[in-house]
Amino acid sequence: MKQIALYGKGGIGKSTTSANLSAALSDTGLDIMQIGCDPKHDSTRMLMHGTWIPTVLDLVRTRQESEISVSDVVHTGYNGIRCVEAGGPEPGIGCAGRGIIATFQLLERLGALYGDVILYDVLGDVVCGGFAMPMREGYAQEVYLVTSGDLMSLYAANNICKAIQRLSRRTRTTCLLGGVICNSANITDEKDLVATFARRIGSRLITFIPRDRIVRVAEVNRQTVIEYAPDSPQSDIYRSLAEAVYTNDMLTIPTPMETDELEDLALEYV
Ligand code: ADP
Ligand code: MG
């Protein structure tokens, strides 16, 4: 079983990329599970054809854990992909990372963590203990950074590198960086910028995903691009990402950049 995590800044395109990656992997015959680890809880929505599935945190808030079964938490979406949403706290109270911890405890107790690939879609703005949980506790063995050429998203990606590097020193877990996925924001020379960033942190640009209107068209039709427009060039990109991730054997401990170094790099491309 391969367990991978996509980390990145909020709004950068983690869930869109995750859902299309899961769909593309699943189309090759693999058994896939996707776990949304973002309080926004819309990671699996396109795989679920627009349905908001109940989050684990909502369930544990309203029921005894012993009364929760696999079918309450794990929902079957496109092509049999098993979908879970960790959820988050009610705004203003509680800890966002707790949803992730509660989710993993519950899924383990239910024996629901299985498949050829488990994909964790994780918010990377804050790498607090809760959000680092998939890396820290050895669930995610490979991390992929989703970023554009925008400085704030590179900054978030760099912070995640710091977490991976720190964890590699302190624990015996084997969480490594698998690569950088550039989800384009249509910035000039963006591919080159993100590829340079990837090299500087001791990794590589694994796929460049163009910004394409078809993503939004598929979204309003409540489907992934893979399902809605399987013959589109964008679907080819998601399939090549799936191939690159599934066969990836270049895993590294990243070397994060200094903040001023990162700013200088971004400045070169303005
Ligand atoms: P995140 O999960 O990182 O918060 P989302 O996947 O929800 O981000 O994406 C945010 C928005 O950006 C969505 O409305 C989505 O349709 C759009 N989007 C993401 N990737 C692309 C892309 N490659 N081309 C066009 N729109 C995209
Ligand atoms: Mg998301």
Short mmCIF file of C-alpha atoms and ligand atoms in Angstrom, two decimals:
data_model
loop_
_atom_site.label_atom_id
_atom_site.label_comp_id
_atom_site.label_asym_id
_atom_site.label_seq_id
_atom_site.Cartn_x
_atom_site.Cartn_y
_atom_site.Cartn_z
CA MET A 1 0.00 0.00 0.00
CA LYS A 2 1.26 3.42 -1.00
CA GLN A 3 0.27 6.33 1.24
CA ILE A 4 0.79 9.77 -0.25
CA ALA A 5 -0.09 13.26 0.93
CA LEU A 6 -0.62 16.43 -1.06
CA TYR A 7 0.21 19.49 1.01
CA GLY A 8 -0.13 23.14 0.04
CA LYS A 9 -1.58 26.54 0.73
CA GLY A 10 -5.38 26.93 0.97
CA GLY A 11 -7.00 27.56 -2.40
CA ILE A 12 -3.95 26.50 -4.42
CA GLY A 13 -5.71 23.51 -5.99
CA LYS A 14 -4.91 20.58 -3.68
CA SER A 15 -8.39 19.10 -3.74
CA THR A 16 -8.85 19.54 -7.48
CA THR A 17 -5.47 17.90 -8.06
CA SER A 18 -6.09 15.18 -5.44
CA ALA A 19 -9.51 14.21 -6.80
CA ASN A 20 -8.26 14.07 -10.38
CA LEU A 21 -5.17 12.15 -9.32
CA SER A 22 -7.32 9.65 -7.42
CA ALA A 23 -9.68 9.31 -10.38
CA ALA A 24 -6.78 8.80 -12.81
CA LEU A 25 -5.13 6.21 -10.54
CA SER A 26 -8.43 4.44 -10.07
CA ASP A 27 -8.98 4.26 -13.84
CA THR A 28 -5.82 2.15 -14.07
CA GLY A 29 -7.50 -0.46 -11.85
CA LEU A 30 -6.00 0.53 -8.52
CA ASP A 31 -8.02 0.52 -5.29
CA ILE A 32 -7.99 4.12 -4.01
CA MET A 33 -8.98 5.90 -0.82
CA GLN A 34 -8.94 9.70 -0.50
CA ILE A 35 -8.97 11.40 2.89
CA GLY A 36 -9.64 15.13 3.06
CA CYS A 37 -7.67 16.70 5.90
CA ASP A 38 -8.84 20.29 5.58
CA PRO A 39 -11.58 21.97 7.64
CA LYS A 40 -13.03 23.13 4.28
CA HIS A 41 -14.12 19.47 3.89
CA ASP A 42 -14.65 19.60 0.11
CA SER A 43 -11.73 17.38 -0.88
CA THR A 44 -13.82 14.49 -2.14
CA ARG A 45 -16.85 16.47 -3.33
CA MET A 46 -16.24 16.02 -7.06
CA LEU A 47 -15.59 12.30 -6.57
CA MET A 48 -18.93 12.22 -4.70
CA HIS A 49 -20.74 14.10 -7.54
CA GLY A 50 -21.32 17.20 -5.46
CA THR A 51 -22.50 15.54 -2.26
CA TRP A 52 -21.14 16.87 1.02
CA ILE A 53 -20.38 13.74 3.01
CA PRO A 54 -20.61 13.94 6.82
CA THR A 55 -17.26 14.72 8.38
CA VAL A 56 -15.63 12.54 11.00
CA LEU A 57 -15.48 15.43 13.43
CA ASP A 58 -19.22 16.10 13.03
CA LEU A 59 -19.92 12.42 13.67
CA VAL A 60 -17.76 12.14 16.78
CA ARG A 61 -19.33 15.34 18.09
CA THR A 62 -22.85 13.96 17.88
CA ARG A 63 -22.40 10.24 18.57
CA GLN A 64 -20.51 7.83 20.77
CA GLU A 65 -17.51 6.50 18.85
CA SER A 66 -18.66 2.95 19.48
CA GLU A 67 -21.87 3.73 17.55
CA ILE A 68 -20.04 4.87 14.42
CA SER A 69 -19.58 2.31 11.66
CA VAL A 70 -17.45 2.26 8.51
CA SER A 71 -20.42 3.18 6.32
CA ASP A 72 -21.01 6.36 8.35
CA VAL A 73 -17.49 7.59 7.64
CA VAL A 74 -16.36 6.05 4.36
CA HIS A 75 -18.43 6.93 1.28
CA THR A 76 -18.05 5.39 -2.13
CA GLY A 77 -17.55 7.80 -5.02
CA TYR A 78 -16.41 7.69 -8.66
CA ASN A 79 -15.16 4.28 -9.74
CA GLY A 80 -15.40 2.89 -6.20
CA ILE A 81 -12.99 5.40 -4.65
CA ARG A 82 -13.46 5.43 -0.87
CA CYS A 83 -13.91 9.00 0.37
CA VAL A 84 -13.47 10.41 3.88
CA GLU A 85 -13.56 13.99 5.19
CA ALA A 86 -11.92 14.76 8.53
CA GLY A 87 -13.72 18.08 8.89
CA GLY A 88 -12.93 20.88 11.29
CA PRO A 89 -14.05 22.68 14.40
CA GLU A 90 -16.96 25.08 14.58
CA PRO A 91 -15.54 28.48 13.65
CA GLY A 92 -13.87 30.23 16.54
CA ILE A 93 -13.66 27.28 18.89
CA GLY A 94 -11.63 24.10 19.07
CA CYS A 95 -8.57 22.85 17.26
CA ALA A 96 -8.51 22.26 13.49
CA GLY A 97 -5.83 19.58 13.73
CA ARG A 98 -8.00 17.53 16.07
CA GLY A 99 -10.21 16.48 13.16
CA ILE A 100 -7.25 14.74 11.58
CA ILE A 101 -6.24 12.98 14.77
CA ALA A 102 -9.81 11.86 15.46
CA THR A 103 -10.15 10.64 11.87
CA PHE A 104 -7.05 8.46 11.94
CA GLN A 105 -7.93 6.98 15.31
CA LEU A 106 -11.43 6.13 14.11
CA LEU A 107 -10.34 4.72 10.73
CA GLU A 108 -7.75 2.52 12.41
CA ARG A 109 -10.25 1.26 14.96
CA LEU A 110 -12.66 0.44 12.13
CA GLY A 111 -9.92 -1.26 10.08
CA ALA A 112 -10.79 1.08 7.19
CA LEU A 113 -7.30 2.16 6.14
CA TYR A 114 -6.54 -0.11 3.21
CA GLY A 115 -6.17 -0.08 -0.57
CA ASP A 116 -3.44 0.21 -3.19
CA VAL A 117 -3.13 3.95 -2.63
CA ILE A 118 -4.35 6.16 0.21
CA LEU A 119 -4.21 9.82 -0.73
CA TYR A 120 -4.29 12.46 2.01
CA ASP A 121 -5.29 15.97 0.92
CA VAL A 122 -3.87 18.24 3.61
CA LEU A 123 -4.05 21.96 4.26
CA GLY A 124 -0.48 23.26 4.50
CA ASP A 125 -0.87 26.87 5.60
CA VAL A 126 -0.27 25.85 9.17
CA VAL A 127 1.92 22.89 9.87
CA CYS A 128 0.78 22.54 13.47
CA GLY A 129 0.91 19.13 15.12
CA GLY A 130 -2.54 18.17 13.85
CA PHE A 131 -1.81 18.95 10.22
CA ALA A 132 1.62 17.32 10.45
CA MET A 133 -0.06 14.18 11.83
CA PRO A 134 -0.16 12.28 8.50
CA MET A 135 3.62 12.78 8.18
CA ARG A 136 4.49 12.52 11.83
CA GLU A 137 2.66 9.32 12.57
CA GLY A 138 3.93 7.51 9.50
CA TYR A 139 0.66 7.48 7.56
CA ALA A 140 1.98 9.49 4.64
CA GLN A 141 5.24 8.08 3.36
CA GLU A 142 5.50 10.48 0.43
CA VAL A 143 4.61 14.14 0.43
CA TYR A 144 3.89 16.14 -2.72
CA LEU A 145 3.89 19.91 -2.48
CA VAL A 146 1.21 21.67 -4.50
CA THR A 147 2.20 25.22 -5.33
CA SER A 148 1.98 27.87 -8.00
CA GLY A 149 4.66 30.45 -8.71
CA ASP A 150 2.99 32.83 -6.27
CA LEU A 151 5.29 33.73 -3.39
CA MET A 152 2.76 32.93 -0.66
CA SER A 153 2.19 29.43 -1.97
CA LEU A 154 5.95 28.85 -2.35
CA TYR A 155 6.34 30.11 1.20
CA ALA A 156 3.77 27.57 2.45
CA ALA A 157 5.49 24.79 0.44
CA ASN A 158 8.85 25.75 1.93
CA ASN A 159 7.36 25.58 5.44
CA ILE A 160 6.13 22.06 4.77
CA CYS A 161 9.70 21.18 3.75
CA LYS A 162 10.84 22.44 7.14
CA ALA A 163 8.36 20.12 8.83
CA ILE A 164 9.50 17.11 6.75
CA GLN A 165 13.15 17.87 7.45
CA ARG A 166 12.53 18.29 11.17
CA LEU A 167 10.53 15.07 11.36
CA SER A 168 13.25 13.17 9.53
CA ARG A 169 15.68 14.15 12.30
CA ARG A 170 13.49 13.51 15.27
CA THR A 171 11.57 10.38 14.57
CA ARG A 172 12.05 7.06 12.94
CA THR A 173 9.16 7.67 10.57
CA THR A 174 9.97 7.48 6.91
CA CYS A 175 8.16 10.46 5.47
CA LEU A 176 9.98 11.85 2.45
CA LEU A 177 9.36 14.45 -0.21
CA GLY A 178 8.21 12.96 -3.51
CA GLY A 179 8.23 16.17 -5.53
CA VAL A 180 6.62 19.45 -6.38
CA ILE A 181 3.41 19.80 -8.38
CA CYS A 182 2.97 23.20 -10.01
CA ASN A 183 -0.71 24.06 -10.30
CA SER A 184 -0.48 27.11 -12.50
CA ALA A 185 -1.72 30.57 -11.57
CA ASN A 186 -0.72 31.84 -15.02
CA ILE A 187 2.38 33.62 -13.75
CA THR A 188 5.13 34.47 -16.27
CA ASP A 189 7.88 31.82 -16.47
CA GLU A 190 6.07 29.96 -13.70
CA LYS A 191 7.23 26.48 -14.71
CA ASP A 192 10.84 27.60 -14.64
CA LEU A 193 10.37 29.36 -11.29
CA VAL A 194 8.75 26.36 -9.61
CA ALA A 195 11.29 23.96 -11.15
CA THR A 196 14.08 26.14 -9.74
CA PHE A 197 12.39 26.17 -6.32
CA ALA A 198 12.06 22.37 -6.47
CA ARG A 199 15.77 21.97 -7.28
CA ARG A 200 16.79 24.37 -4.52
CA ILE A 201 14.93 22.31 -1.93
CA GLY A 202 16.59 19.12 -3.21
CA SER A 203 13.63 17.80 -5.14
CA ARG A 204 12.11 18.11 -8.62
CA LEU A 205 9.08 19.44 -10.44
CA ILE A 206 7.04 16.33 -11.00
CA THR A 207 4.21 17.81 -13.13
CA PHE A 208 3.16 21.22 -14.40
CA ILE A 209 -0.65 21.51 -14.41
CA PRO A 210 -1.92 24.34 -16.61
CA ARG A 211 -4.77 26.55 -15.52
CA ASP A 212 -7.66 25.44 -17.69
CA ARG A 213 -11.29 26.49 -17.88
CA ILE A 214 -12.33 22.82 -18.15
CA VAL A 215 -11.61 22.45 -14.40
CA ARG A 216 -14.39 24.89 -13.55
CA VAL A 217 -16.72 23.50 -16.20
CA ALA A 218 -16.28 20.00 -14.73
CA GLU A 219 -16.78 21.47 -11.25
CA VAL A 220 -20.15 23.05 -12.07
CA ASN A 221 -21.10 19.65 -13.48
CA ARG A 222 -20.02 18.16 -10.12
CA GLN A 223 -17.38 15.90 -11.56
CA THR A 224 -13.64 15.60 -11.78
CA VAL A 225 -12.11 16.51 -15.14
CA ILE A 226 -11.17 12.85 -15.54
CA GLU A 227 -14.83 11.87 -15.40
CA TYR A 228 -16.36 14.87 -17.17
CA ALA A 229 -13.84 15.27 -19.99
CA PRO A 230 -11.67 12.15 -20.14
CA ASP A 231 -10.42 13.01 -23.63
CA SER A 232 -9.34 16.57 -22.79
CA PRO A 233 -5.67 17.63 -22.68
CA GLN A 234 -6.16 18.44 -18.95
CA SER A 235 -7.13 14.80 -18.29
CA ASP A 236 -3.94 13.71 -20.06
CA ILE A 237 -2.02 15.91 -17.62
CA TYR A 238 -3.73 14.34 -14.59
CA ARG A 239 -3.04 10.86 -15.99
CA SER A 240 0.63 11.70 -16.48
CA LEU A 241 0.72 13.01 -12.89
CA ALA A 242 -0.79 9.71 -11.73
CA GLU A 243 1.88 7.76 -13.62
CA ALA A 244 4.69 9.99 -12.30
CA VAL A 245 3.49 9.69 -8.70
CA TYR A 246 2.80 5.98 -8.81
CA THR A 247 6.18 5.10 -10.29
CA ASN A 248 8.18 7.75 -8.42
CA ASP A 249 11.36 6.45 -6.86
CA MET A 250 13.08 9.76 -6.25
CA LEU A 251 12.21 10.51 -2.64
CA THR A 252 14.32 12.97 -0.69
CA ILE A 253 14.71 14.71 2.64
CA PRO A 254 14.19 18.33 1.56
CA THR A 255 16.54 21.21 2.28
CA PRO A 256 14.22 24.20 2.82
CA MET A 257 15.25 27.64 1.60
CA GLU A 258 15.86 30.62 3.86
CA THR A 259 12.98 33.10 3.64
CA ASP A 260 15.09 35.90 2.12
CA GLU A 261 16.54 33.45 -0.41
CA LEU A 262 13.00 32.46 -1.39
CA GLU A 263 11.96 36.10 -1.72
CA ASP A 264 15.00 36.81 -3.89
CA LEU A 265 14.11 33.89 -6.13
CA ALA A 266 10.52 35.09 -6.52
CA LEU A 267 11.81 38.60 -7.23
CA GLU A 268 13.92 37.32 -10.13
CA TYR A 269 10.72 36.24 -11.85
CA VAL A 270 8.59 39.35 -11.27
P1 ADP B 1 -7.52 23.78 -2.28
O1 ADP B 1 -8.00 22.40 -2.11
O2 ADP B 1 -6.02 23.88 -2.33
O3 ADP B 1 -8.08 24.74 -1.26
P2 ADP B 1 -9.15 23.75 -4.67
O4 ADP B 1 -8.73 22.47 -5.30
O5 ADP B 1 -10.44 23.75 -3.95
O6 ADP B 1 -8.01 24.32 -3.71
O7 ADP B 1 -9.12 24.84 -5.84
C1 ADP B 1 -9.54 26.16 -5.66
C2 ADP B 1 -10.23 26.64 -6.93
O8 ADP B 1 -9.30 26.71 -7.99
C3 ADP B 1 -11.35 25.71 -7.38
O9 ADP B 1 -12.50 26.47 -7.62
C4 ADP B 1 -10.85 25.07 -8.66
O10 ADP B 1 -11.87 24.96 -9.61
C5 ADP B 1 -9.79 26.05 -9.15
N1 ADP B 1 -8.68 25.33 -9.79
C6 ADP B 1 -7.80 24.49 -9.22
N2 ADP B 1 -6.90 24.03 -10.11
C7 ADP B 1 -7.22 24.59 -11.30
C8 ADP B 1 -6.67 24.52 -12.63
N3 ADP B 1 -5.59 23.77 -12.90
N4 ADP B 1 -7.28 25.23 -13.61
C9 ADP B 1 -8.35 25.99 -13.35
N5 ADP B 1 -8.91 26.10 -12.12
C10 ADP B 1 -8.36 25.42 -11.11
MG MG B 2 -9.16 21.58 -0.60
#
